[in-house]
PDB file of C-alpha atoms in Angstrom:
ATOM      1  CA  MET A   1     -54.848  77.986  17.919  1.00  0.00           C
ATOM      2  CA  ASN A   2     -55.998  81.249  16.489  1.00  0.00           C
ATOM      3  CA  VAL A   3     -59.665  81.082  15.842  1.00  0.00           C
ATOM      4  CA  GLU A   4     -60.939  84.354  14.573  1.00  0.00           C
ATOM      5  CA  ILE A   5     -64.357  84.954  13.124  1.00  0.00           C
ATOM      6  CA  THR A   6     -64.054  87.743  10.623  1.00  0.00           C
ATOM      7  CA  ASP A   7     -66.775  90.108   9.544  1.00  0.00           C
ATOM      8  CA  PRO A   8     -66.039  90.988   5.893  1.00  0.00           C
ATOM      9  CA  GLU A   9     -68.252  94.086   6.022  1.00  0.00           C
ATOM     10  CA  LEU A  10     -66.368  95.403   9.036  1.00  0.00           C
ATOM     11  CA  ALA A  11     -63.012  94.516   7.474  1.00  0.00           C
ATOM     12  CA  ILE A  12     -63.904  96.407   4.281  1.00  0.00           C
ATOM     13  CA  LEU A  13     -65.198  99.418   6.233  1.00  0.00           C
ATOM     14  CA  GLU A  14     -62.004  99.515   8.314  1.00  0.00           C
ATOM     15  CA  THR A  15     -59.775  99.141   5.241  1.00  0.00           C
ATOM     16  CA  ILE A  16     -61.555 101.977   3.436  1.00  0.00           C
ATOM     17  CA  TYR A  17     -61.347 104.118   6.570  1.00  0.00           C
ATOM     18  CA  ASP A  18     -57.627 103.394   7.016  1.00  0.00           C
ATOM     19  CA  SER A  19     -56.852 104.036   3.348  1.00  0.00           C
ATOM     20  CA  SER A  20     -58.696 107.359   3.406  1.00  0.00           C
ATOM     21  CA  ARG A  21     -56.512 108.447   6.313  1.00  0.00           C
ATOM     22  CA  GLN A  22     -53.322 107.402   4.491  1.00  0.00           C
ATOM     23  CA  SER A  23     -53.230 107.358   0.696  1.00  0.00           C
ATOM     24  CA  GLY A  24     -56.827 108.215  -0.055  1.00  0.00           C
ATOM     25  CA  THR A  25     -57.620 105.419  -2.527  1.00  0.00           C
ATOM     26  CA  VAL A  26     -57.924 101.678  -2.372  1.00  0.00           C
ATOM     27  CA  LYS A  27     -58.690  99.281  -5.208  1.00  0.00           C
ATOM     28  CA  GLN A  28     -61.407  96.642  -5.067  1.00  0.00           C
ATOM     29  CA  ARG A  29     -58.793  93.944  -5.634  1.00  0.00           C
ATOM     30  CA  ASP A  30     -56.857  95.232  -2.595  1.00  0.00           C
ATOM     31  CA  LEU A  31     -60.042  95.127  -0.506  1.00  0.00           C
ATOM     32  CA  ALA A  32     -60.689  91.537  -1.596  1.00  0.00           C
ATOM     33  CA  HIS A  33     -57.128  90.536  -0.732  1.00  0.00           C
ATOM     34  CA  SER A  34     -57.072  92.260   2.666  1.00  0.00           C
ATOM     35  CA  THR A  35     -60.402  90.758   3.720  1.00  0.00           C
ATOM     36  CA  GLY A  36     -59.864  87.280   2.291  1.00  0.00           C
ATOM     37  CA  THR A  37     -62.975  87.426   0.128  1.00  0.00           C
ATOM     38  CA  SER A  38     -63.358  86.879  -3.594  1.00  0.00           C
ATOM     39  CA  LEU A  39     -63.548  89.837  -5.952  1.00  0.00           C
ATOM     40  CA  GLY A  40     -67.214  89.060  -6.656  1.00  0.00           C
ATOM     41  CA  MET A  41     -68.064  88.866  -2.946  1.00  0.00           C
ATOM     42  CA  THR A  42     -66.172  92.114  -2.317  1.00  0.00           C
ATOM     43  CA  ASN A  43     -68.158  93.792  -5.084  1.00  0.00           C
ATOM     44  CA  ALA A  44     -71.443  92.581  -3.550  1.00  0.00           C
ATOM     45  CA  ILE A  45     -70.403  93.782  -0.090  1.00  0.00           C
ATOM     46  CA  LEU A  46     -69.414  97.207  -1.474  1.00  0.00           C
ATOM     47  CA  LYS A  47     -72.845  97.540  -3.104  1.00  0.00           C
ATOM     48  CA  ARG A  48     -74.539  96.536   0.159  1.00  0.00           C
ATOM     49  CA  LEU A  49     -72.444  99.033   2.149  1.00  0.00           C
ATOM     50  CA  THR A  50     -73.395 101.751  -0.326  1.00  0.00           C
ATOM     51  CA  LEU A  51     -77.106 100.893  -0.033  1.00  0.00           C
ATOM     52  CA  LYS A  52     -76.821 101.071   3.759  1.00  0.00           C
ATOM     53  CA  GLY A  53     -75.223 104.506   3.425  1.00  0.00           C
ATOM     54  CA  TRP A  54     -71.967 103.495   5.088  1.00  0.00           C
ATOM     55  CA  ILE A  55     -69.722 104.262   2.106  1.00  0.00           C
ATOM     56  CA  THR A  56     -69.874 106.354  -1.025  1.00  0.00           C
ATOM     57  CA  ILE A  57     -68.474 105.358  -4.383  1.00  0.00           C
ATOM     58  CA  LYS A  58     -67.140 107.926  -6.815  1.00  0.00           C
ATOM     59  CA  LYS A  59     -65.954 107.038 -10.307  1.00  0.00           C
ATOM     60  CA  ILE A  60     -62.702 108.912 -10.929  1.00  0.00           C
ATOM     61  CA  ASN A  61     -62.207 107.666 -14.510  1.00  0.00           C
ATOM     62  CA  SER A  62     -63.042 104.596 -16.591  1.00  0.00           C
ATOM     63  CA  ARG A  63     -60.660 102.408 -14.569  1.00  0.00           C
ATOM     64  CA  ASN A  64     -60.571 103.905 -11.079  1.00  0.00           C
ATOM     65  CA  ILE A  65     -63.172 104.196  -8.345  1.00  0.00           C
ATOM     66  CA  GLN A  66     -62.762 106.012  -5.059  1.00  0.00           C
ATOM     67  CA  TYR A  67     -64.444 104.693  -1.917  1.00  0.00           C
ATOM     68  CA  ALA A  68     -65.143 106.972   1.033  1.00  0.00           C
ATOM     69  CA  ILE A  69     -66.579 106.126   4.412  1.00  0.00           C
ATOM     70  CA  THR A  70     -69.554 108.139   5.628  1.00  0.00           C
ATOM     71  CA  PRO A  71     -70.216 109.278   9.208  1.00  0.00           C
ATOM     72  CA  ASP A  72     -72.775 106.440   9.469  1.00  0.00           C
ATOM     73  CA  GLY A  73     -70.025 104.051   8.321  1.00  0.00           C
ATOM     74  CA  ILE A  74     -67.714 105.303  11.060  1.00  0.00           C
ATOM     75  CA  ASN A  75     -70.524 104.789  13.589  1.00  0.00           C
ATOM     76  CA  GLU A  76     -70.998 101.228  12.302  1.00  0.00           C
ATOM     77  CA  ILE A  77     -67.285 100.482  12.756  1.00  0.00           C
ATOM     78  CA  ALA A  78     -67.505 101.748  16.344  1.00  0.00           C
ATOM     79  CA  ARG A  79     -70.700  99.768  17.057  1.00  0.00           C
ATOM     80  CA  ARG A  80     -69.320  96.474  15.696  1.00  0.00           C
ATOM     81  CA  SER A  81     -65.924  96.975  17.325  1.00  0.00           C
ATOM     82  CA  TYR A  82     -67.613  97.589  20.659  1.00  0.00           C
ATOM     83  CA  ARG A  83     -69.714  94.410  20.293  1.00  0.00           C
ATOM     84  CA  TYR A  84     -66.577  92.412  19.419  1.00  0.00           C
ATOM     85  CA  PHE A  85     -64.703  93.884  22.402  1.00  0.00           C
ATOM     86  CA  LYS A  86     -67.604  93.136  24.764  1.00  0.00           C
ATOM     87  CA  ARG A  87     -67.857  89.536  23.497  1.00  0.00           C
ATOM     88  CA  THR A  88     -64.084  89.087  23.902  1.00  0.00           C
ATOM     89  CA  ILE A  89     -64.138  90.333  27.492  1.00  0.00           C
ATOM     90  CA  ARG A  90     -67.062  88.011  28.296  1.00  0.00           C
ATOM     91  CA  ASN A  91     -65.121  85.049  26.847  1.00  0.00           C
ATOM     92  CA  VAL A  92     -61.950  85.932  28.774  1.00  0.00           C
ATOM     93  CA  ALA A  93     -63.980  86.053  31.997  1.00  0.00           C
ATOM     94  CA  MET A  94     -65.510  82.657  31.223  1.00  0.00           C
ATOM     95  CA  TYR A  95     -62.061  81.129  30.487  1.00  0.00           C
ATOM     96  CA  ARG A  96     -60.640  82.741  33.634  1.00  0.00           C
ATOM     97  CA  ASP A  97     -63.359  81.205  35.798  1.00  0.00           C
ATOM     98  CA  SER A  98     -62.975  77.747  34.222  1.00  0.00           C
ATOM     99  CA  ILE A  99     -59.176  77.732  34.447  1.00  0.00           C
ATOM    100  CA  ASP A 100     -59.292  79.064  38.007  1.00  0.00           C
ATOM    101  CA  ALA A 101     -61.713  76.313  39.055  1.00  0.00           C
ATOM    102  CA  GLU A 102     -59.443  73.593  37.593  1.00  0.00           C
ATOM    103  CA  ILE A 103     -56.337  75.053  39.227  1.00  0.00           C
ATOM    104  CA  ASN A 104     -58.194  75.222  42.541  1.00  0.00           C
ATOM    105  CA  ARG A 105     -59.186  71.529  42.151  1.00  0.00           C
ATOM    106  CA  ALA A 106     -55.533  70.695  41.497  1.00  0.00           C
ATOM    107  CA  LYS A 107     -54.550  72.536  44.681  1.00  0.00           C
ATOM    108  CA  ILE A 108     -57.189  70.637  46.675  1.00  0.00           C
ATOM    109  CA  ARG A 109     -55.741  67.353  45.299  1.00  0.00           C
ATOM    110  CA  GLY A 110     -52.351  68.411  46.658  1.00  0.00           C
ATOM    111  CA  CYS A 111     -50.604  69.748  43.569  1.00  0.00           C
ATOM    112  CA  THR A 112     -48.210  72.574  44.369  1.00  0.00           C
ATOM    113  CA  THR A 113     -47.020  73.312  40.833  1.00  0.00           C
ATOM    114  CA  VAL A 114     -48.861  74.041  37.591  1.00  0.00           C
ATOM    115  CA  VAL A 115     -47.014  73.527  34.311  1.00  0.00           C
ATOM    116  CA  LEU A 116     -48.309  75.193  31.155  1.00  0.00           C
ATOM    117  CA  ILE A 117     -46.945  73.342  28.126  1.00  0.00           C
ATOM    118  CA  GLY A 118     -46.880  75.228  24.825  1.00  0.00           C
ATOM    119  CA  VAL A 119     -47.583  78.751  23.681  1.00  0.00           C
ATOM    120  CA  SER A 120     -50.963  80.031  24.831  1.00  0.00           C
ATOM    121  CA  ASP A 121     -52.954  83.206  24.451  1.00  0.00           C
ATOM    122  CA  LEU A 122     -54.328  82.431  27.908  1.00  0.00           C
ATOM    123  CA  ASP A 123     -51.015  82.084  29.767  1.00  0.00           C
ATOM    124  CA  PHE A 124     -51.657  85.292  31.722  1.00  0.00           C
ATOM    125  CA  ILE A 125     -54.871  83.763  33.103  1.00  0.00           C
ATOM    126  CA  VAL A 126     -53.078  80.564  34.157  1.00  0.00           C
ATOM    127  CA  GLU A 127     -50.289  82.557  35.795  1.00  0.00           C
ATOM    128  CA  HIS A 128     -52.726  84.844  37.627  1.00  0.00           C
ATOM    129  CA  SER A 129     -54.711  81.868  38.922  1.00  0.00           C
ATOM    130  CA  CYS A 130     -51.537  80.186  40.188  1.00  0.00           C
ATOM    131  CA  ILE A 131     -50.547  83.338  42.060  1.00  0.00           C
ATOM    132  CA  ARG A 132     -54.074  83.648  43.442  1.00  0.00           C
ATOM    133  CA  HIS A 133     -53.989  80.073  44.796  1.00  0.00           C
ATOM    134  CA  GLY A 134     -50.351  80.193  45.969  1.00  0.00           C
ATOM    135  CA  LEU A 135     -49.092  77.617  43.463  1.00  0.00           C
ATOM    136  CA  THR A 136     -45.819  77.605  41.565  1.00  0.00           C
ATOM    137  CA  TYR A 137     -46.260  78.380  37.877  1.00  0.00           C
ATOM    138  CA  LEU A 138     -43.936  76.912  35.247  1.00  0.00           C
ATOM    139  CA  LYS A 139     -44.164  77.640  31.557  1.00  0.00           C
ATOM    140  CA  VAL A 140     -42.561  75.216  29.114  1.00  0.00           C
ATOM    141  CA  VAL A 141     -42.621  75.884  25.390  1.00  0.00           C
ATOM    142  CA  ASP A 142     -42.379  72.338  24.031  1.00  0.00           C
ATOM    143  CA  LEU A 143     -43.273  68.800  25.011  1.00  0.00           C
ATOM    144  CA  GLU A 144     -39.662  67.581  24.890  1.00  0.00           C
ATOM    145  CA  THR A 145     -38.621  70.059  27.587  1.00  0.00           C
ATOM    146  CA  ALA A 146     -41.664  69.119  29.683  1.00  0.00           C
ATOM    147  CA  THR A 147     -41.120  65.334  29.540  1.00  0.00           C
ATOM    148  CA  PRO A 148     -38.819  65.145  32.635  1.00  0.00           C
ATOM    149  CA  LEU A 149     -41.501  66.955  34.645  1.00  0.00           C
ATOM    150  CA  PHE A 150     -44.080  64.221  34.016  1.00  0.00           C
ATOM    151  CA  SER A 151     -42.551  62.113  36.802  1.00  0.00           C
ATOM    152  CA  LYS A 152     -43.593  64.802  39.292  1.00  0.00           C
ATOM    153  CA  ASP A 153     -47.047  65.239  40.809  1.00  0.00           C
ATOM    154  CA  TYR A 154     -47.720  68.480  38.944  1.00  0.00           C
ATOM    155  CA  PHE A 155     -50.891  69.746  37.322  1.00  0.00           C
ATOM    156  CA  PHE A 156     -50.226  69.954  33.578  1.00  0.00           C
ATOM    157  CA  ILE A 157     -52.082  72.301  31.254  1.00  0.00           C
ATOM    158  CA  PHE A 158     -51.583  71.707  27.552  1.00  0.00           C
ATOM    159  CA  SER A 159     -51.970  74.915  25.557  1.00  0.00           C
ATOM    160  CA  GLU A 160     -54.452  75.349  22.768  1.00  0.00           C
ATOM    161  CA  SER A 161     -51.540  75.109  20.299  1.00  0.00           C
ATOM    162  CA  PHE A 162     -51.282  71.312  20.813  1.00  0.00           C
ATOM    163  CA  GLU A 163     -53.013  69.538  17.946  1.00  0.00           C
ATOM    164  CA  ASP A 164     -52.612  65.876  18.950  1.00  0.00           C
ATOM    165  CA  VAL A 165     -53.416  66.382  22.615  1.00  0.00           C
ATOM    166  CA  HIS A 166     -55.413  63.194  23.011  1.00  0.00           C
ATOM    167  CA  LEU A 167     -52.263  61.148  22.376  1.00  0.00           C
ATOM    168  CA  ILE A 168     -50.790  62.472  25.613  1.00  0.00           C
ATOM    169  CA  LYS A 169     -52.226  60.802  28.717  1.00  0.00           C
ATOM    170  CA  LYS A 170     -50.927  62.155  31.998  1.00  0.00           C
ATOM    171  CA  PRO A 171     -52.606  62.263  35.405  1.00  0.00           C
ATOM    172  CA  HIS A 172     -53.861  65.656  36.540  1.00  0.00           C
ATOM    173  CA  HIS A 173     -53.943  67.472  33.262  1.00  0.00           C
ATOM    174  CA  LEU A 174     -56.164  69.809  31.297  1.00  0.00           C
ATOM    175  CA  TYR A 175     -56.338  70.497  27.586  1.00  0.00           C
ATOM    176  CA  LEU A 176     -57.099  74.153  26.950  1.00  0.00           C
ATOM    177  CA  ILE A 177     -58.393  73.237  23.487  1.00  0.00           C
ATOM    178  CA  SER A 178     -61.142  71.160  25.167  1.00  0.00           C
ATOM    179  CA  LEU A 179     -61.904  73.986  27.562  1.00  0.00           C
ATOM    180  CA  LEU A 180     -62.108  76.513  24.711  1.00  0.00           C
ATOM    181  CA  ALA A 181     -64.341  74.185  22.725  1.00  0.00           C
ATOM    182  CA  GLY A 182     -66.739  74.127  25.627  1.00  0.00           C
ATOM    183  CA  SER A 183     -66.395  70.532  26.745  1.00  0.00           C
ATOM    184  CA  GLY A 184     -64.290  71.445  29.773  1.00  0.00           C
ATOM    185  CA  GLU A 185     -62.853  67.956  29.445  1.00  0.00           C
ATOM    186  CA  ILE A 186     -60.342  67.145  32.157  1.00  0.00           C
ATOM    187  CA  HIS A 187     -58.246  63.999  31.780  1.00  0.00           C
ATOM    188  CA  GLY A 188     -57.064  62.104  34.809  1.00  0.00           C
ATOM    189  CA  SER A 189     -57.990  62.903  38.372  1.00  0.00           C
TER     190      SER A 189
END
């Protein structure tokens, strides 16, 4: 699951900044496409960015406009990027603590092996927690490969890439999608 909240203002500022470092010009239609916003919304955002003093607009001819980022615009990119980075680190720490607590509970219940099923952006956290608690860590890409392991007394973690996770009922398992959504729902005990 790739959940990403985009900031269209930031995306437009970054695109203008990148284009000024490369080719020098970018068209409004290109900005709309790269940010996933409509042409009308892009136009409104460009006007707002100009009013805030973060970009300048220069008419080159009747068909072409040149956008340039101002020093205040560069500062805004840095400020928003820093906030995003700080929020990301805070979330990773929260996920690390939650995953670590569940893996520790599995160890207390007697599990010696943790199996991560699927592709996960958090696999490094699961692996680190297993090492920290002295458990064996197995990573399996698909459910078919994992099926023979279900007969074992392992702790199973289903990655956030599983869409129909509630159809799978196994003892001692965790759905990362539930953890990421904030419910921390653990199935089986």
